[in-house]
Amino acid sequence: MTRFLIRRLLNMIPLILGITFISFLAMSLVPGDFVSNLKLNPTITPEVIHQLEAQFGLDQPLMVRYFKWLWGVLHLNFGFSLQYRVSVTGLIASRAFNTIILSLSSMIFSWAIAIPIGIIVAVNQNSIWDRCLSFLAFFGMSVPSFFLAFLMMYLALKTGWFPIGGTFSPDYATLDPLSQIADRINHLILPVFVLGISGTAGLMRLMRSQILEIKNSEFVRTARAKGLSERVVIYKHVLRNALNPFVTMAGYSLGDLLGGAALVEAVMNLQGLGLLMLEAVRSLDIYLVMGSVLMGTILLLVGNLLADIALVAVDPRVDFSSVAAE
Amino acid sequence: MNVDGAMQANLQGAAVAARQTSGIAREWRLASRTVRFSAICLALFYLLAAASPFFASYDPTYQNREMPDCPPMSIHLNAPSDWSRGLFYTHPMHMNDPIARTFVADASRRLDIHLFTRGHLFTTDSEREPYFMLGSDGLGRDLYSRIVYGSRVSMCVGLIGVLITFSLGITIGALSGYIGGTVDFLIMRWSEIEMSLPSFYFLLALAAVIPSGMSTVATFFMIVAIMSFISWAGFARIIRGMASSVRSRPYVEAARALGASRWRIITRHIIPSVLGYAIVAATLSIPGFILGESALSLLGLGIQEPAASWGNLLAQAQDVQNLARYPWILIPGIFIFLAVMSFNFLGDHLRDRLDPATSA
């Protein structure tokens, strides 16, 4: 266990270095930089521009800038957002909170719906419910999230039942804490639905195929032969064994917590990390982009690691040596 | 030797029999209604892409300044006595409120819609008096014609992307599996880096590299290259694993024992056994490319105006006012949805047909 953990954590170092360097390189390949927009402004003198370039370190060669950034990161200094003029850490933290709330709620939404439906559908295989819901799942899997987001925005516009995009109302700051929470939840309903629907469809299909596979195995036949009730067979024997891949999935979806919602955030104007990242990319705010990429990478790696650990914990057939070998 | 010959003859007989009963007609009979619908949808979309100038009614960049944000127009069937003028007509529309951009149809006048005229499937006499089947956009361009031309980008991005990803994946995966050692180690570490990328953020960061002044074709290939760069790694790893597991299967060992050359084993035994999976995976990964391109173009980082792609046609809907007043601008999204769903259905069907081991 300890050896496995140490190996995996050590493995992460070259991964993070590689990913951050590629991103840094990509951002430096972009023609122009943050200051080049200011150069077009006649009221800003060249001296000021040079001063800004020197202050942001934009006049130095690529490798020097990368290692300076890396050195800062090692001291937990993620740099300075050129656009917002505040530290990247604070900016990301405030936006990541919104994104994580959104992603977690939609995860809970899709798991809470998909697993029971998957079980019902698999137990009643080839029934009318099975056919309808399996078809609907395909539908749900294929609807592009941004298109669904547009449709929901249109629904909100036409019915007035839901707020039209945004994370909270304009008068959010003046509300009392309880109304603030209610306001946030009200704004969450549509995004959670949009984000959750494709996950629901995928999970339901997985649950269905898992149960169908296990339903025909020999230990289930044995359980039936022993005279156990159908209920016990399904819940104690089939379901427990069907849940294995879901443990792994939960870990992997942790890695998707920050990045998965980016597109929907952009369409529905939700103040999350995805929208921040998009603005940062558009305005070439390099340290903000790097900070977001780094956060996303770390969360993804940690999620994968947790997924592997959880798999070993629940499945006695898997041990750390076999996980490490993959 | 004798045994080998008999086996050969047997195999060839089986192959001939399979060829006789297979073919498109048999596949069509085996397919479910949804799969048939998907196949027709995709065939139609590729036809639109291949013959855009014919299917489009007008030049997709022509701006009819008098008719911005015009709603979809009605179509009427002429009485049989008037069929010499044409089968269909519409009532021309006029803007009655330039601020709110509302239109009224002039029911007293008939605008003939000509079929198979001037190299178009259907069109009107002049672009100045157009028939907007699916409405027009904010600059008065025909949305239907733009969707037809946009299909070129959106339908090709998947095919070309998959082609690049899979040739990279199969070559690198096989290379990694066969050479082994340091090369294998380095390739696998590199693919781990790529698989740990937060893909959408990374896609955004890379898309920013595309200079805005580039031509549409160049931008298109940049987008495809970026998405392939992100997605080949996972595929290469699977191919590597499959190739190395197939290598120790009894039938491969039997072939080796019979004295088959290494080349023969690879081309006749290993690649065919991986191919079924590869085709299924290829079909199922096309939607990812279509969605990736649409997302980038929607956010303004992909295909740029005045060129059309199904993604950038939706960009107009990002303004809530547009969405509320001109809901027909969401129609390109239906095309994206249909394309994605068709590839999903087709991929699922192919999995049942080609790769029975992994299907549920």
Tab-separated table of N, CA, C and O in Angstrom, chain A residues 81-130:
chain	number	residue	atom	x	y	z
A	81	SER	N	-2.994	37.296	-11.979
A	81	SER	CA	-3.822	37.413	-13.176
A	81	SER	C	-3.595	38.774	-13.814
A	81	SER	O	-3.744	39.799	-13.163
A	82	LEU	N	-3.204	38.770	-15.090
A	82	LEU	CA	-2.895	40.035	-15.758
A	82	LEU	C	-4.152	40.864	-15.961
A	82	LEU	O	-4.126	42.088	-15.951
A	83	GLN	N	-5.282	40.163	-16.118
A	83	GLN	CA	-6.521	40.844	-16.456
A	83	GLN	C	-7.194	41.406	-15.199
A	83	GLN	O	-7.620	42.550	-15.174
A	84	TYR	N	-7.279	40.567	-14.164
A	84	TYR	CA	-8.021	40.969	-12.971
A	84	TYR	C	-7.155	41.670	-11.934
A	84	TYR	O	-7.657	42.204	-10.955
A	85	ARG	N	-5.832	41.608	-12.110
A	85	ARG	CA	-4.872	42.246	-11.184
A	85	ARG	C	-5.022	41.723	-9.759
A	85	ARG	O	-4.952	42.474	-8.813
A	86	VAL	N	-5.364	40.439	-9.620
A	86	VAL	CA	-5.357	39.828	-8.287
A	86	VAL	C	-4.632	38.494	-8.396
A	86	VAL	O	-4.324	38.044	-9.507
A	87	SER	N	-4.344	37.866	-7.236
A	87	SER	CA	-3.596	36.621	-7.292
A	87	SER	C	-4.484	35.527	-7.898
A	87	SER	O	-5.693	35.492	-7.678
A	88	VAL	N	-3.862	34.649	-8.681
A	88	VAL	CA	-4.588	33.595	-9.362
A	88	VAL	C	-5.248	32.654	-8.357
A	88	VAL	O	-6.374	32.201	-8.564
A	89	THR	N	-4.554	32.406	-7.239
A	89	THR	CA	-5.075	31.461	-6.250
A	89	THR	C	-6.469	31.854	-5.774
A	89	THR	O	-7.396	31.053	-5.792
A	90	GLY	N	-6.609	33.138	-5.369
A	90	GLY	CA	-7.888	33.590	-4.843
A	90	GLY	C	-8.984	33.520	-5.891
A	90	GLY	O	-10.109	33.076	-5.627
A	91	LEU	N	-8.625	33.937	-7.107
A	91	LEU	CA	-9.583	33.971	-8.203
A	91	LEU	C	-10.090	32.562	-8.505
A	91	LEU	O	-11.298	32.329	-8.619
A	92	ILE	N	-9.148	31.615	-8.613
A	92	ILE	CA	-9.539	30.239	-8.932
A	92	ILE	C	-10.374	29.657	-7.799
A	92	ILE	O	-11.378	28.995	-8.036
A	93	ALA	N	-9.952	29.932	-6.551
A	93	ALA	CA	-10.656	29.341	-5.411
A	93	ALA	C	-12.119	29.781	-5.403
A	93	ALA	O	-13.027	28.960	-5.232
A	94	SER	N	-12.365	31.090	-5.660
A	94	SER	CA	-13.749	31.566	-5.570
A	94	SER	C	-14.599	30.975	-6.695
A	94	SER	O	-15.754	30.624	-6.503
A	95	ARG	N	-14.007	30.856	-7.904
A	95	ARG	CA	-14.767	30.309	-9.023
A	95	ARG	C	-14.899	28.792	-8.920
A	95	ARG	O	-15.928	28.234	-9.289
A	96	ALA	N	-13.847	28.130	-8.421
A	96	ALA	CA	-13.877	26.666	-8.324
A	96	ALA	C	-14.991	26.230	-7.378
A	96	ALA	O	-15.623	25.196	-7.583
A	97	PHE	N	-15.269	27.037	-6.372
A	97	PHE	CA	-16.340	26.711	-5.429
A	97	PHE	C	-17.662	26.559	-6.176
A	97	PHE	O	-18.366	25.557	-6.023
A	98	ASN	N	-17.973	27.535	-7.027
A	98	ASN	CA	-19.222	27.462	-7.798
A	98	ASN	C	-19.252	26.233	-8.698
A	98	ASN	O	-20.266	25.546	-8.802
A	99	THR	N	-18.122	25.984	-9.371
A	99	THR	CA	-18.075	24.854	-10.290
A	99	THR	C	-18.258	23.539	-9.554
A	99	THR	O	-18.965	22.643	-10.016
A	100	ILE	N	-17.602	23.422	-8.380
A	100	ILE	CA	-17.677	22.156	-7.652
A	100	ILE	C	-19.100	21.915	-7.149
A	100	ILE	O	-19.613	20.805	-7.229
A	101	ILE	N	-19.761	22.973	-6.672
A	101	ILE	CA	-21.164	22.814	-6.255
A	101	ILE	C	-22.003	22.294	-7.412
A	101	ILE	O	-22.761	21.329	-7.293
A	102	LEU	N	-21.809	22.919	-8.576
A	102	LEU	CA	-22.570	22.532	-9.759
A	102	LEU	C	-22.275	21.087	-10.149
A	102	LEU	O	-23.198	20.278	-10.349
A	103	SER	N	-20.985	20.731	-10.232
A	103	SER	CA	-20.631	19.384	-10.681
A	103	SER	C	-21.099	18.329	-9.693
A	103	SER	O	-21.612	17.283	-10.085
A	104	LEU	N	-20.900	18.618	-8.392
A	104	LEU	CA	-21.308	17.638	-7.381
A	104	LEU	C	-22.813	17.414	-7.434
A	104	LEU	O	-23.275	16.269	-7.405
A	105	SER	N	-23.587	18.507	-7.541
A	105	SER	CA	-25.044	18.338	-7.570
A	105	SER	C	-25.464	17.519	-8.781
A	105	SER	O	-26.335	16.659	-8.675
A	106	SER	N	-24.832	17.796	-9.943
A	106	SER	CA	-25.277	17.042	-11.119
A	106	SER	C	-24.833	15.590	-11.027
A	106	SER	O	-25.524	14.700	-11.527
A	107	MET	N	-23.688	15.343	-10.349
A	107	MET	CA	-23.268	13.951	-10.136
A	107	MET	C	-24.286	13.222	-9.275
A	107	MET	O	-24.719	12.111	-9.592
A	108	ILE	N	-24.656	13.872	-8.167
A	108	ILE	CA	-25.636	13.247	-7.264
A	108	ILE	C	-26.939	13.008	-8.010
A	108	ILE	O	-27.533	11.934	-7.941
A	109	PHE	N	-27.353	14.016	-8.802
A	109	PHE	CA	-28.577	13.905	-9.594
A	109	PHE	C	-28.515	12.676	-10.494
A	109	PHE	O	-29.413	11.825	-10.489
A	110	SER	N	-27.423	12.541	-11.250
A	110	SER	CA	-27.406	11.448	-12.222
A	110	SER	C	-27.260	10.088	-11.537
A	110	SER	O	-27.878	9.116	-11.968
A	111	TRP	N	-26.473	10.026	-10.467
A	111	TRP	CA	-26.327	8.730	-9.780
A	111	TRP	C	-27.644	8.319	-9.140
A	111	TRP	O	-28.039	7.159	-9.213
A	112	ALA	N	-28.304	9.289	-8.510
A	112	ALA	CA	-29.538	8.954	-7.792
A	112	ALA	C	-30.622	8.479	-8.750
A	112	ALA	O	-31.476	7.681	-8.385
A	113	ILE	N	-30.591	8.965	-9.986
A	113	ILE	CA	-31.606	8.534	-10.944
A	113	ILE	C	-31.166	7.283	-11.684
A	113	ILE	O	-31.928	6.328	-11.855
A	114	ALA	N	-29.899	7.279	-12.108
A	114	ALA	CA	-29.449	6.230	-13.032
A	114	ALA	C	-29.416	4.859	-12.383
A	114	ALA	O	-29.823	3.866	-12.999
A	115	ILE	N	-28.959	4.755	-11.137
A	115	ILE	CA	-28.770	3.428	-10.558
A	115	ILE	C	-30.097	2.711	-10.320
A	115	ILE	O	-30.261	1.577	-10.782
A	116	PRO	N	-31.071	3.354	-9.668
A	116	PRO	CA	-32.362	2.637	-9.532
A	116	PRO	C	-32.982	2.282	-10.874
A	116	PRO	O	-33.457	1.146	-11.054
A	117	ILE	N	-32.946	3.219	-11.829
A	117	ILE	CA	-33.561	2.925	-13.130
A	117	ILE	C	-32.817	1.784	-13.815
A	117	ILE	O	-33.430	0.868	-14.379
A	118	GLY	N	-31.487	1.817	-13.730
A	118	GLY	CA	-30.692	0.745	-14.327
A	118	GLY	C	-31.079	-0.608	-13.761
A	118	GLY	O	-31.218	-1.594	-14.500
A	119	ILE	N	-31.283	-0.663	-12.432
A	119	ILE	CA	-31.653	-1.932	-11.800
A	119	ILE	C	-33.020	-2.383	-12.295
A	119	ILE	O	-33.195	-3.521	-12.745
A	120	ILE	N	-33.993	-1.473	-12.251
A	120	ILE	CA	-35.358	-1.837	-12.647
A	120	ILE	C	-35.383	-2.342	-14.080
A	120	ILE	O	-35.965	-3.377	-14.392
A	121	VAL	N	-34.681	-1.610	-14.939
A	121	VAL	CA	-34.686	-1.950	-16.350
A	121	VAL	C	-34.030	-3.311	-16.598
A	121	VAL	O	-34.515	-4.119	-17.391
A	122	ALA	N	-32.946	-3.577	-15.870
A	122	ALA	CA	-32.231	-4.833	-16.103
A	122	ALA	C	-33.028	-6.019	-15.560
A	122	ALA	O	-33.044	-7.094	-16.156
A	123	VAL	N	-33.685	-5.816	-14.412
A	123	VAL	CA	-34.454	-6.909	-13.831
A	123	VAL	C	-35.638	-7.261	-14.740
A	123	VAL	O	-35.982	-8.427	-14.909
A	124	ASN	N	-36.240	-6.244	-15.335
A	124	ASN	CA	-37.340	-6.488	-16.264
A	124	ASN	C	-36.842	-6.387	-17.697
A	124	ASN	O	-37.328	-5.581	-18.487
A	125	GLN	N	-35.850	-7.176	-18.025
A	125	GLN	CA	-35.238	-7.064	-19.355
A	125	GLN	C	-36.269	-7.319	-20.447
A	125	GLN	O	-37.116	-8.205	-20.322
A	126	ASN	N	-36.144	-6.496	-21.535
A	126	ASN	CA	-37.006	-6.616	-22.710
A	126	ASN	C	-38.469	-6.265	-22.451
A	126	ASN	O	-39.305	-6.475	-23.312
A	127	SER	N	-38.775	-5.708	-21.255
A	127	SER	CA	-40.130	-5.230	-21.040
A	127	SER	C	-40.300	-3.908	-21.781
A	127	SER	O	-39.339	-3.348	-22.316
A	128	ILE	N	-41.516	-3.400	-21.778
A	128	ILE	CA	-41.761	-2.138	-22.479
A	128	ILE	C	-40.962	-1.013	-21.834
A	128	ILE	O	-40.419	-0.138	-22.489
A	129	TRP	N	-40.818	-1.083	-20.479
A	129	TRP	CA	-40.031	-0.072	-19.768
A	129	TRP	C	-38.584	-0.109	-20.215
A	129	TRP	O	-37.953	0.916	-20.416
A	130	ASP	N	-38.076	-1.328	-20.316
A	130	ASP	CA	-36.678	-1.499	-20.710
A	130	ASP	C	-36.441	-0.856	-22.063
A	130	ASP	O	-35.503	-0.092	-22.266
